[in-house]
PDB file of C-alpha atoms in Angstrom:
ATOM      1  CA  UNK A   1      71.482  91.838  92.286  1.00 87.00           C
ATOM      2  CA  UNK A   2      72.226  93.873  95.024  1.00 93.00           C
ATOM      3  CA  UNK A   3      72.747  91.363  96.949  1.00 93.00           C
ATOM      4  CA  UNK A   4      75.792  89.608  95.423  1.00 95.00           C
ATOM      5  CA  UNK A   5      77.408  92.745  96.178  1.00 94.00           C
ATOM      6  CA  UNK A   6      79.131  92.209  99.506  1.00 93.00           C
ATOM      7  CA  UNK A   7      80.722  88.649  98.500  1.00 95.00           C
ATOM      8  CA  UNK A   8      82.029  90.325  95.164  1.00 95.00           C
ATOM      9  CA  UNK A   9      83.775  92.934  96.783  1.00 95.00           C
ATOM     10  CA  UNK A  10      84.883  90.470  99.295  1.00 96.00           C
ATOM     11  CA  UNK A  11      85.973  88.083  96.422  1.00 97.00           C
ATOM     12  CA  UNK A  12      88.185  90.959  94.757  1.00 97.00           C
ATOM     13  CA  UNK A  13      89.868  91.366  97.804  1.00 97.00           C
ATOM     14  CA  UNK A  14      90.715  87.624  98.344  1.00 97.00           C
ATOM     15  CA  UNK A  15      91.584  87.339  94.103  1.00 97.00           C
ATOM     16  CA  UNK A  16      93.993  90.033  95.112  1.00 98.00           C
ATOM     17  CA  UNK A  17      95.713  88.088  98.149  1.00 97.00           C
ATOM     18  CA  UNK A  18      95.567  84.488  96.266  1.00 98.00           C
ATOM     19  CA  UNK A  19      97.262  86.370  93.380  1.00 98.00           C
ATOM     20  CA  UNK A  20      99.928  87.494  95.361  1.00 98.00           C
ATOM     21  CA  UNK A  21     100.713  84.473  96.894  1.00 98.00           C
ATOM     22  CA  UNK A  22     100.486  82.405  93.889  1.00 98.00           C
ATOM     23  CA  UNK A  23     103.317  84.929  92.368  1.00 98.00           C
ATOM     24  CA  UNK A  24     105.325  84.572  95.473  1.00 98.00           C
ATOM     25  CA  UNK A  25     105.178  80.521  95.023  1.00 98.00           C
ATOM     26  CA  UNK A  26     103.707  80.586  98.223  1.00 98.00           C
ATOM     27  CA  UNK A  27     101.127  77.656  97.333  1.00 98.00           C
ATOM     28  CA  UNK A  28      99.873  76.800 100.737  1.00 98.00           C
ATOM     29  CA  UNK A  29      99.363  80.186 101.797  1.00 98.00           C
ATOM     30  CA  UNK A  30      97.505  80.692  98.464  1.00 98.00           C
ATOM     31  CA  UNK A  31      95.380  77.827  99.567  1.00 98.00           C
ATOM     32  CA  UNK A  32      94.980  80.065 103.092  1.00 97.00           C
ATOM     33  CA  UNK A  33      93.198  82.770 101.373  1.00 97.00           C
ATOM     34  CA  UNK A  34      91.330  80.694  98.928  1.00 98.00           C
ATOM     35  CA  UNK A  35      89.712  78.440 101.951  1.00 98.00           C
ATOM     36  CA  UNK A  36      88.955  82.198 103.193  1.00 97.00           C
ATOM     37  CA  UNK A  37      87.444  82.853  99.698  1.00 98.00           C
ATOM     38  CA  UNK A  38      85.139  79.536  99.549  1.00 97.00           C
ATOM     39  CA  UNK A  39      83.958  80.270 103.464  1.00 97.00           C
ATOM     40  CA  UNK A  40      82.831  83.212 102.325  1.00 96.00           C
ATOM     41  CA  UNK A  41      81.307  81.575  99.211  1.00 95.00           C
ATOM     42  CA  UNK A  42      79.446  79.640 101.607  1.00 94.00           C
ATOM     43  CA  UNK A  43      78.001  82.167 104.062  1.00 94.00           C
ATOM     44  CA  UNK A  44      78.373  85.678 102.618  1.00 94.00           C
ATOM     45  CA  UNK A  45      75.951  85.068  99.314  1.00 94.00           C
ATOM     46  CA  UNK A  46      72.230  85.215  99.374  1.00 92.00           C
ATOM     47  CA  UNK A  47      71.804  81.316  98.679  1.00 87.00           C
ATOM     48  CA  UNK A  48      70.756  80.021 102.430  1.00 72.00           C
ATOM     49  CA  UNK A  49      70.753  76.384 102.526  1.00 72.00           C
ATOM     50  CA  UNK A  50      68.614  74.602 105.211  1.00 70.00           C
ATOM     51  CA  UNK A  51      69.798  71.585 106.920  1.00 66.00           C
ATOM     52  CA  UNK A  52      67.027  71.163 109.358  1.00 59.00           C
ATOM     53  CA  UNK A  53      63.945  70.147 109.912  1.00 51.00           C
ATOM     54  CA  UNK A  54      60.721  72.723 110.446  1.00 46.00           C
ATOM     55  CA  UNK A  55      60.368  71.132 113.652  1.00 45.00           C
ATOM     56  CA  UNK A  56      63.894  71.802 114.810  1.00 53.00           C
ATOM     57  CA  UNK A  57      63.496  75.257 113.522  1.00 52.00           C
ATOM     58  CA  UNK A  58      60.399  76.311 115.143  1.00 58.00           C
ATOM     59  CA  UNK A  59      62.372  74.693 118.358  1.00 66.00           C
ATOM     60  CA  UNK A  60      65.116  77.562 117.999  1.00 73.00           C
ATOM     61  CA  UNK A  61      64.753  80.752 120.118  1.00 82.00           C
ATOM     62  CA  UNK A  62      65.514  83.678 117.386  1.00 86.00           C
ATOM     63  CA  UNK A  63      65.268  87.026 117.436  1.00 88.00           C
ATOM     64  CA  UNK A  64      64.698  89.258 114.617  1.00 91.00           C
ATOM     65  CA  UNK A  65      67.194  92.388 114.409  1.00 89.00           C
ATOM     66  CA  UNK A  66      68.803  94.158 111.652  1.00 90.00           C
ATOM     67  CA  UNK A  67      66.812  92.486 108.650  1.00 90.00           C
ATOM     68  CA  UNK A  68      67.928  89.142 109.663  1.00 91.00           C
ATOM     69  CA  UNK A  69      67.005  86.238 112.403  1.00 90.00           C
ATOM     70  CA  UNK A  70      69.363  85.677 115.239  1.00 92.00           C
ATOM     71  CA  UNK A  71      70.006  82.882 117.406  1.00 90.00           C
ATOM     72  CA  UNK A  72      71.767  83.971 120.236  1.00 90.00           C
ATOM     73  CA  UNK A  73      71.524  81.195 122.780  1.00 89.00           C
ATOM     74  CA  UNK A  74      73.910  78.597 122.082  1.00 90.00           C
ATOM     75  CA  UNK A  75      72.742  74.820 121.983  1.00 87.00           C
ATOM     76  CA  UNK A  76      68.806  75.577 122.235  1.00 82.00           C
ATOM     77  CA  UNK A  77      66.857  72.232 121.762  1.00 75.00           C
ATOM     78  CA  UNK A  78      67.063  71.692 117.606  1.00 74.00           C
ATOM     79  CA  UNK A  79      70.652  72.915 117.209  1.00 77.00           C
ATOM     80  CA  UNK A  80      71.964  69.455 116.774  1.00 80.00           C
ATOM     81  CA  UNK A  81      70.732  69.234 113.017  1.00 84.00           C
ATOM     82  CA  UNK A  82      72.681  68.616 109.630  1.00 88.00           C
ATOM     83  CA  UNK A  83      73.670  72.113 109.447  1.00 87.00           C
ATOM     84  CA  UNK A  84      75.405  72.151 113.143  1.00 90.00           C
ATOM     85  CA  UNK A  85      77.794  69.295 111.955  1.00 93.00           C
ATOM     86  CA  UNK A  86      78.295  70.702 108.709  1.00 94.00           C
ATOM     87  CA  UNK A  87      79.643  74.031 109.763  1.00 94.00           C
ATOM     88  CA  UNK A  88      82.385  71.550 112.013  1.00 97.00           C
ATOM     89  CA  UNK A  89      83.273  69.847 108.641  1.00 97.00           C
ATOM     90  CA  UNK A  90      83.258  73.183 106.254  1.00 97.00           C
ATOM     91  CA  UNK A  91      86.032  74.917 108.587  1.00 98.00           C
ATOM     92  CA  UNK A  92      88.352  71.456 109.159  1.00 98.00           C
ATOM     93  CA  UNK A  93      90.295  72.172 105.980  1.00 98.00           C
ATOM     94  CA  UNK A  94      90.875  76.143 106.635  1.00 98.00           C
ATOM     95  CA  UNK A  95      92.198  74.194 110.077  1.00 98.00           C
ATOM     96  CA  UNK A  96      94.783  72.360 108.151  1.00 98.00           C
ATOM     97  CA  UNK A  97      95.993  74.941 106.320  1.00 98.00           C
ATOM     98  CA  UNK A  98      96.683  77.034 109.488  1.00 98.00           C
ATOM     99  CA  UNK A  99      98.668  74.372 110.680  1.00 98.00           C
ATOM    100  CA  UNK A 100     100.519  74.456 107.343  1.00 98.00           C
ATOM    101  CA  UNK A 101     101.284  77.702 107.170  1.00 98.00           C
ATOM    102  CA  UNK A 102     102.101  78.608 111.064  1.00 97.00           C
ATOM    103  CA  UNK A 103     103.508  75.526 112.254  1.00 96.00           C
ATOM    104  CA  UNK A 104     104.720  77.211 115.021  1.00 97.00           C
ATOM    105  CA  UNK A 105     101.164  78.191 116.647  1.00 97.00           C
ATOM    106  CA  UNK A 106     100.259  76.361 120.055  1.00 96.00           C
ATOM    107  CA  UNK A 107      96.602  74.921 120.342  1.00 95.00           C
ATOM    108  CA  UNK A 108      95.515  78.010 122.532  1.00 97.00           C
ATOM    109  CA  UNK A 109      96.035  79.921 119.203  1.00 98.00           C
ATOM    110  CA  UNK A 110      94.182  77.663 117.249  1.00 97.00           C
ATOM    111  CA  UNK A 111      91.102  78.063 119.368  1.00 97.00           C
ATOM    112  CA  UNK A 112      91.968  81.964 118.506  1.00 98.00           C
ATOM    113  CA  UNK A 113      91.771  81.678 115.551  1.00 98.00           C
ATOM    114  CA  UNK A 114      88.864  79.384 115.226  1.00 97.00           C
ATOM    115  CA  UNK A 115      86.785  81.781 117.100  1.00 98.00           C
ATOM    116  CA  UNK A 116      87.936  84.933 114.751  1.00 98.00           C
ATOM    117  CA  UNK A 117      87.189  82.558 111.621  1.00 98.00           C
ATOM    118  CA  UNK A 118      83.366  81.683 112.931  1.00 97.00           C
ATOM    119  CA  UNK A 119      83.057  85.621 114.312  1.00 98.00           C
ATOM    120  CA  UNK A 120      84.132  86.845 110.991  1.00 97.00           C
ATOM    121  CA  UNK A 121      81.706  84.471 109.077  1.00 97.00           C
ATOM    122  CA  UNK A 122      79.012  85.254 111.500  1.00 97.00           C
ATOM    123  CA  UNK A 123      79.942  88.987 111.507  1.00 97.00           C
ATOM    124  CA  UNK A 124      80.155  89.474 107.859  1.00 96.00           C
ATOM    125  CA  UNK A 125      76.289  87.612 107.572  1.00 96.00           C
ATOM    126  CA  UNK A 126      75.106  89.964 110.230  1.00 96.00           C
ATOM    127  CA  UNK A 127      76.443  93.073 107.941  1.00 95.00           C
ATOM    128  CA  UNK A 128      75.123  91.575 104.910  1.00 95.00           C
ATOM    129  CA  UNK A 129      71.575  91.053 106.605  1.00 95.00           C
ATOM    130  CA  UNK A 130      71.670  95.035 107.883  1.00 95.00           C
ATOM    131  CA  UNK A 131      72.897  96.485 104.635  1.00 94.00           C
ATOM    132  CA  UNK A 132      71.626  94.522 101.643  1.00 95.00           C
ATOM    133  CA  UNK A 133      69.057  91.983 103.295  1.00 93.00           C
ATOM    134  CA  UNK A 134      71.511  89.114 102.628  1.00 93.00           C
ATOM    135  CA  UNK A 135      68.588  86.842 104.226  1.00 91.00           C
ATOM    136  CA  UNK A 136      71.144  84.472 106.466  1.00 92.00           C
ATOM    137  CA  UNK A 137      70.988  83.384 110.053  1.00 91.00           C
ATOM    138  CA  UNK A 138      73.236  84.697 112.392  1.00 94.00           C
ATOM    139  CA  UNK A 139      74.165  81.886 114.891  1.00 93.00           C
ATOM    140  CA  UNK A 140      76.083  81.765 117.819  1.00 95.00           C
ATOM    141  CA  UNK A 141      76.598  78.263 117.285  1.00 94.00           C
ATOM    142  CA  UNK A 142      77.844  78.570 113.751  1.00 95.00           C
ATOM    143  CA  UNK A 143      81.055  80.719 115.843  1.00 97.00           C
ATOM    144  CA  UNK A 144      81.398  77.842 118.131  1.00 97.00           C
ATOM    145  CA  UNK A 145      81.425  75.239 115.403  1.00 97.00           C
ATOM    146  CA  UNK A 146      83.303  76.894 112.946  1.00 97.00           C
ATOM    147  CA  UNK A 147      86.093  77.516 115.819  1.00 98.00           C
ATOM    148  CA  UNK A 148      85.724  73.820 116.558  1.00 98.00           C
ATOM    149  CA  UNK A 149      86.274  72.980 112.768  1.00 98.00           C
ATOM    150  CA  UNK A 150      89.478  74.929 112.783  1.00 98.00           C
ATOM    151  CA  UNK A 151      91.119  73.462 115.692  1.00 98.00           C
ATOM    152  CA  UNK A 152      90.260  69.442 114.680  1.00 98.00           C
ATOM    153  CA  UNK A 153      91.900  70.745 110.968  1.00 98.00           C
ATOM    154  CA  UNK A 154      94.798  71.808 112.868  1.00 98.00           C
ATOM    155  CA  UNK A 155      94.594  68.810 115.102  1.00 98.00           C
ATOM    156  CA  UNK A 156      94.991  66.583 112.179  1.00 98.00           C
ATOM    157  CA  UNK A 157      97.876  68.002 110.702  1.00 98.00           C
ATOM    158  CA  UNK A 158      99.610  68.435 113.727  1.00 97.00           C
ATOM    159  CA  UNK A 159      99.001  64.706 114.560  1.00 96.00           C
ATOM    160  CA  UNK A 160     100.082  63.763 111.461  1.00 96.00           C
ATOM    161  CA  UNK A 161     103.151  65.435 111.481  1.00 95.00           C
ATOM    162  CA  UNK A 162     103.744  63.863 114.762  1.00 94.00           C
ATOM    163  CA  UNK A 163     103.181  60.509 113.637  1.00 94.00           C
ATOM    164  CA  UNK A 164     105.378  60.331 110.751  1.00 91.00           C
ATOM    165  CA  UNK A 165     108.241  61.677 112.614  1.00 90.00           C
ATOM    166  CA  UNK A 166     107.630  58.796 114.494  1.00 90.00           C
ATOM    167  CA  UNK A 167     107.925  56.279 111.514  1.00 85.00           C
ATOM    168  CA  UNK A 168     111.339  57.914 111.243  1.00 70.00           C
TER     169      UNK A 168
END
């Protein structure tokens, strides 16, 4: 039960931020914070799903540190399993919300925000492992794929806006 405490505390923060934006009638901004909550639900709960095969997991160079498994070498053999691609897909909506809420951002800033999202998610997992033995893997590939998902989501919204503008 104690393993759920970090997610519960973070959920309270997200609830406050979502509530404030809804009261301000800033629905897209509330959607951003709701997306943050969804990402933390996917990554900071003690429910870990594996989409890799046993053979692939055996190929990964891992390290045990601070009550968790760490993958620190990017793109090692066995990395390109379903979870690799799902880490991109799960952050695409956050990237779309980034472009909707902050349309003035440039593509380089999307990259920074994407990396910050990935670092935040993996840091939360590392902290959860250290404090309450969360049981989550901390993986450099997740930082990179989460960042790519954010960039792709922002690119999709920006591309759609340009396409719509050209149509008149």
